[in-house]
Amino acid sequence: MKLSINIDHVATLRNARGGMEPDPVAAAAICESAGAEGIVVHLREDRRHINDRDVRILRQTVASKLDLEMAISEDIMLVALEVKPEMVTLVPEKRQELTTEGGLDVVAHSALLRAAIDRLHDRNILVSLFVDPVPEQIEASEKIGADMIELHTGAYANARAEGEVRDLLDAVRQSAKHGKRLGLGVNAGHGLNYRNVRAITEIGEIDELSIGHAIMSRAIFAGLEQAVREMAAIVMR
Ligand code: PXP
């Protein structure tokens, strides 16, 4: 299983003081040299962490794969079409949320999403849709031409009761199989940490994980390179 690392929170820390440090561009280089196979950044409409400068420089410096997470807004779409990351992950976005709260409703917004996918494909950008582990959303993603889905693992990650954890893990497992049967690439992410990621790594149908907060939290105490190496040792088996 591959490991992509979301470096948004390096920019969160930088922006807390409005200066230049820590620089997410430097963080991406450390993540890659420690084994990351992709770098993920979410360019939000309010630019609360990653900004346009970061995305443009990362396009020049990321050697593995740049995954631009974004909501469908014309402003951000124009950045994506110009910068041409290897892939875009489309996510829903609400200004008040602390982090991405739920998957896309692909069933309800299929026309809008299909138009966005077509525009990105015209620039040879692969498109992943961030969806809850629900069969209808996965089927709708395939129908409108997505290359990949990213299964939202947030509910699984937040569950505490044993039965709930088991059921939510099973939903992720069944969804991964379903996505693969339909010919989609299958990624997963949100809320994964050094403990709860282990069960996810047992799901052979998942190609790649996108992990941010847990690695950056560990990096504060252990250093970024060590934090990445520890996660890579669990995920990339
Ligand atoms: N995948 C998506 C679509 C996300 O929005 C996020 C959070 O930015 C992540 C993965 C990473 O989540 P976390 O920071 O909890 O590892």
Coordinates of C-alpha atoms and ligand atoms in Angstrom, one line a residue:
M1 CA 0.0 0.0 0.0
K2 CA 1.3 3.5 -0.9
L3 CA 1.6 6.4 1.6
S4 CA 0.8 9.9 0.5
I5 CA 1.3 12.7 3.1
N6 CA -0.9 15.7 3.6
I7 CA 1.3 18.7 4.6
D8 CA -1.5 21.2 5.2
H9 CA -0.7 21.6 8.8
V10 CA 2.8 22.7 8.2
A11 CA 1.2 25.7 6.5
T12 CA -1.3 26.0 9.4
L13 CA 1.7 26.5 11.7
R14 CA 3.4 28.9 9.4
N15 CA 0.3 31.0 9.0
A16 CA -0.2 31.3 12.7
R17 CA 2.6 33.9 12.7
G18 CA 2.2 35.1 9.1
G19 CA 5.9 34.5 8.3
M20 CA 7.8 32.0 6.2
E21 CA 8.4 29.1 8.7
P22 CA 7.9 26.3 8.7
D23 CA 7.8 26.1 4.9
P24 CA 5.5 23.3 3.5
V25 CA 7.9 23.1 0.5
A26 CA 10.7 22.0 2.8
A27 CA 8.3 19.6 4.6
A28 CA 7.4 18.0 1.3
A29 CA 11.1 17.3 0.5
I30 CA 11.6 15.7 3.9
C31 CA 8.5 13.5 3.5
E32 CA 9.7 12.3 0.1
S33 CA 13.2 11.5 1.3
A34 CA 11.7 9.6 4.2
G35 CA 9.6 7.4 1.8
A36 CA 6.4 9.2 1.0
E37 CA 5.1 8.3 -2.5
G38 CA 2.9 11.4 -2.8
I39 CA 2.3 14.8 -1.4
V40 CA -1.2 16.1 -0.7
V41 CA -2.3 19.7 -0.2
H42 CA -5.8 21.1 0.1
L43 CA -6.1 24.5 -1.4
R44 CA -9.1 25.8 0.4
E45 CA -11.3 28.6 -0.7
D46 CA -10.3 30.7 2.4
R47 CA -6.6 29.8 1.9
R48 CA -6.4 29.1 5.7
H49 CA -3.3 26.9 5.3
I50 CA -1.9 26.1 1.8
N51 CA -1.8 29.1 -0.5
D52 CA -1.3 29.6 -4.2
R53 CA 2.4 30.2 -3.8
D54 CA 2.8 26.8 -2.1
V55 CA 1.0 24.9 -4.8
R56 CA 3.0 26.6 -7.6
I57 CA 6.3 25.9 -5.9
L58 CA 5.4 22.3 -4.9
R59 CA 4.5 21.7 -8.6
Q60 CA 8.2 22.5 -9.3
T61 CA 9.7 20.6 -6.4
V62 CA 7.6 17.5 -5.7
A63 CA 9.3 14.5 -7.4
S64 CA 6.8 11.8 -6.4
K65 CA 3.2 12.9 -7.1
L66 CA 1.3 16.0 -6.3
D67 CA -2.3 15.5 -5.2
L68 CA -4.3 18.7 -5.1
E69 CA -7.4 18.4 -2.9
M70 CA -10.0 20.9 -3.8
A71 CA -13.7 21.8 -3.8
I72 CA -15.3 22.7 -7.1
S73 CA -15.0 26.5 -7.3
E74 CA -14.0 28.3 -10.4
D75 CA -11.1 30.1 -8.7
I76 CA -9.5 26.9 -7.5
M77 CA -10.3 25.0 -10.7
L78 CA -8.3 27.6 -12.6
V79 CA -5.3 27.1 -10.4
A80 CA -5.5 23.3 -10.9
L81 CA -5.8 23.6 -14.6
E82 CA -2.8 25.9 -14.7
V83 CA -0.6 24.0 -12.2
K84 CA -1.4 20.5 -13.5
P85 CA -0.8 18.3 -10.5
E86 CA -0.7 14.6 -11.3
M87 CA -4.0 14.2 -9.6
V88 CA -6.9 16.1 -8.1
T89 CA -9.0 14.9 -5.2
L90 CA -12.4 16.6 -5.2
V91 CA -13.9 17.2 -1.8
P92 CA -16.9 19.0 -0.4
E93 CA -16.0 22.2 1.5
K94 CA -17.8 24.3 4.1
R95 CA -16.1 27.4 5.4
Q96 CA -17.0 26.8 9.1
E97 CA -15.7 23.3 9.3
L98 CA -12.4 22.5 11.1
T99 CA -11.6 19.8 8.5
T100 CA -13.4 18.0 5.6
E101 CA -16.5 16.6 7.4
G102 CA -18.1 14.2 4.9
G103 CA -17.7 12.7 1.5
L104 CA -19.1 14.2 -1.7
D105 CA -22.7 13.5 -2.6
V106 CA -21.8 12.2 -6.1
V107 CA -25.4 11.0 -6.6
A108 CA -26.9 14.4 -6.1
H109 CA -24.2 16.4 -7.8
S110 CA -23.3 14.1 -10.7
A111 CA -23.6 16.7 -13.5
L112 CA -21.5 19.3 -11.7
L113 CA -18.8 16.7 -10.8
R114 CA -18.8 15.2 -14.3
A115 CA -18.2 18.6 -15.8
A116 CA -15.3 19.1 -13.4
I117 CA -13.8 15.7 -14.1
D118 CA -14.0 16.4 -17.9
R119 CA -12.2 19.7 -17.6
L120 CA -9.4 18.1 -15.5
H121 CA -9.1 15.1 -17.9
D122 CA -8.7 17.5 -20.8
R123 CA -5.5 18.6 -19.0
N124 CA -4.5 15.0 -18.3
I125 CA -5.1 15.3 -14.6
L126 CA -6.3 12.1 -12.9
V127 CA -9.4 12.6 -10.7
S128 CA -10.3 11.0 -7.4
L129 CA -13.6 11.6 -5.6
F130 CA -13.7 11.7 -1.8
V131 CA -16.7 9.6 -0.9
D132 CA -18.2 7.9 2.2
P133 CA -18.0 4.1 2.1
V134 CA -21.5 3.7 0.6
P135 CA -22.2 1.6 -2.5
E136 CA -24.4 4.2 -4.4
Q137 CA -21.7 6.9 -4.1
I138 CA -19.0 4.5 -5.5
E139 CA -21.2 3.4 -8.4
A140 CA -22.0 7.0 -9.2
S141 CA -18.3 7.9 -9.1
E142 CA -17.6 5.2 -11.7
K143 CA -20.5 6.3 -13.9
I144 CA -19.3 9.9 -14.2
G145 CA -15.8 8.9 -15.2
A146 CA -13.7 9.3 -12.0
D147 CA -10.4 7.5 -12.1
M148 CA -10.3 6.8 -8.4
I149 CA -12.2 7.1 -5.2
E150 CA -10.9 8.1 -1.8
L151 CA -12.9 6.3 0.9
H152 CA -13.6 8.5 3.9
T153 CA -12.3 6.7 6.9
G154 CA -13.3 9.5 9.4
A155 CA -16.3 7.6 10.9
Y156 CA -14.2 4.5 11.4
A157 CA -11.3 6.6 12.9
N158 CA -13.7 8.3 15.4
A159 CA -15.6 5.2 16.5
R160 CA -14.9 3.9 20.0
A161 CA -17.3 1.1 20.7
E162 CA -15.9 -2.3 19.5
G163 CA -19.0 -3.2 17.4
E164 CA -19.1 0.1 15.8
V165 CA -15.4 0.0 14.9
R166 CA -16.0 -3.5 13.4
D167 CA -19.0 -2.4 11.3
L168 CA -17.4 0.8 10.0
L169 CA -14.2 -1.1 9.1
D170 CA -16.3 -3.6 7.3
A171 CA -18.0 -0.8 5.3
V172 CA -14.5 0.5 4.2
R173 CA -13.5 -3.1 3.3
Q174 CA -16.7 -3.8 1.3
S175 CA -16.4 -0.4 -0.4
A176 CA -12.8 -1.0 -1.4
K177 CA -13.8 -4.3 -3.0
H178 CA -16.7 -2.7 -4.7
G179 CA -14.6 0.1 -6.1
K180 CA -12.0 -2.4 -7.4
R181 CA -14.7 -4.5 -9.1
L182 CA -15.9 -1.4 -10.9
G183 CA -12.3 -0.8 -12.1
L184 CA -11.7 2.3 -9.9
G185 CA -8.4 3.1 -8.2
V186 CA -9.1 3.0 -4.4
N187 CA -7.5 5.3 -1.9
A188 CA -8.5 6.0 1.7
G189 CA -8.0 8.6 4.3
H190 CA -9.1 11.0 7.1
G191 CA -8.4 10.6 10.7
L192 CA -5.9 7.7 10.3
N193 CA -3.2 7.4 13.0
Y194 CA -0.5 5.0 14.0
R195 CA -3.0 2.8 15.8
N196 CA -6.1 2.7 13.7
V197 CA -4.3 2.5 10.4
R198 CA -3.2 -1.1 11.0
A199 CA -6.6 -2.6 10.3
I200 CA -6.9 -0.5 7.2
T201 CA -3.5 -1.8 5.9
E202 CA -5.0 -5.3 5.9
I203 CA -7.5 -4.3 3.1
G204 CA -5.6 -5.4 0.0
E205 CA -7.9 -3.5 -2.4
I206 CA -6.7 -0.1 -1.1
D207 CA -4.0 1.3 -3.3
E208 CA -3.0 4.3 -1.3
L209 CA -3.6 6.2 2.0
S210 CA -3.6 9.9 2.5
I211 CA -2.5 10.8 6.0
G212 CA -1.8 14.2 7.5
H213 CA -2.6 15.3 11.1
A214 CA -1.3 12.2 12.9
I215 CA 2.1 12.4 11.1
M216 CA 2.5 16.1 11.7
S217 CA 1.5 15.7 15.4
R218 CA 4.1 13.0 15.8
A219 CA 6.6 15.1 14.0
I220 CA 6.5 17.8 16.7
F221 CA 8.0 15.3 19.2
A222 CA 10.0 12.9 16.9
G223 CA 10.9 15.0 13.9
L224 CA 9.2 14.8 10.5
E225 CA 11.6 12.3 9.0
Q226 CA 11.2 9.9 11.9
A227 CA 7.4 10.4 11.9
V228 CA 7.2 9.6 8.2
R229 CA 9.5 6.6 8.5
E230 CA 7.3 5.1 11.3
M231 CA 4.1 5.5 9.3
A232 CA 5.8 4.2 6.2
A233 CA 6.9 1.1 8.1
I234 CA 3.3 0.3 9.0
V235 CA 1.6 1.2 5.7
M236 CA 4.2 0.3 3.0
R237 CA 4.4 -3.4 3.6
Ligands
PXP1 N1 -8.2 12.9 2.8 C1 -9.0 14.0 2.7 C2 -9.9 14.1 1.5 C3 -8.9 15.1 3.6 O1 -9.6 16.2 3.4 C4 -7.9 15.0 4.6 C5 -7.8 16.1 5.6 O2 -7.2 17.2 4.9 C6 -7.1 13.8 4.7 C7 -7.3 12.8 3.8 C8 -6.1 13.7 5.8 O3 -6.8 13.6 7.0 P1 -5.9 13.6 8.3 O4 -5.2 14.9 8.4 O5 -6.9 13.4 9.4 O6 -4.9 12.5 8.2

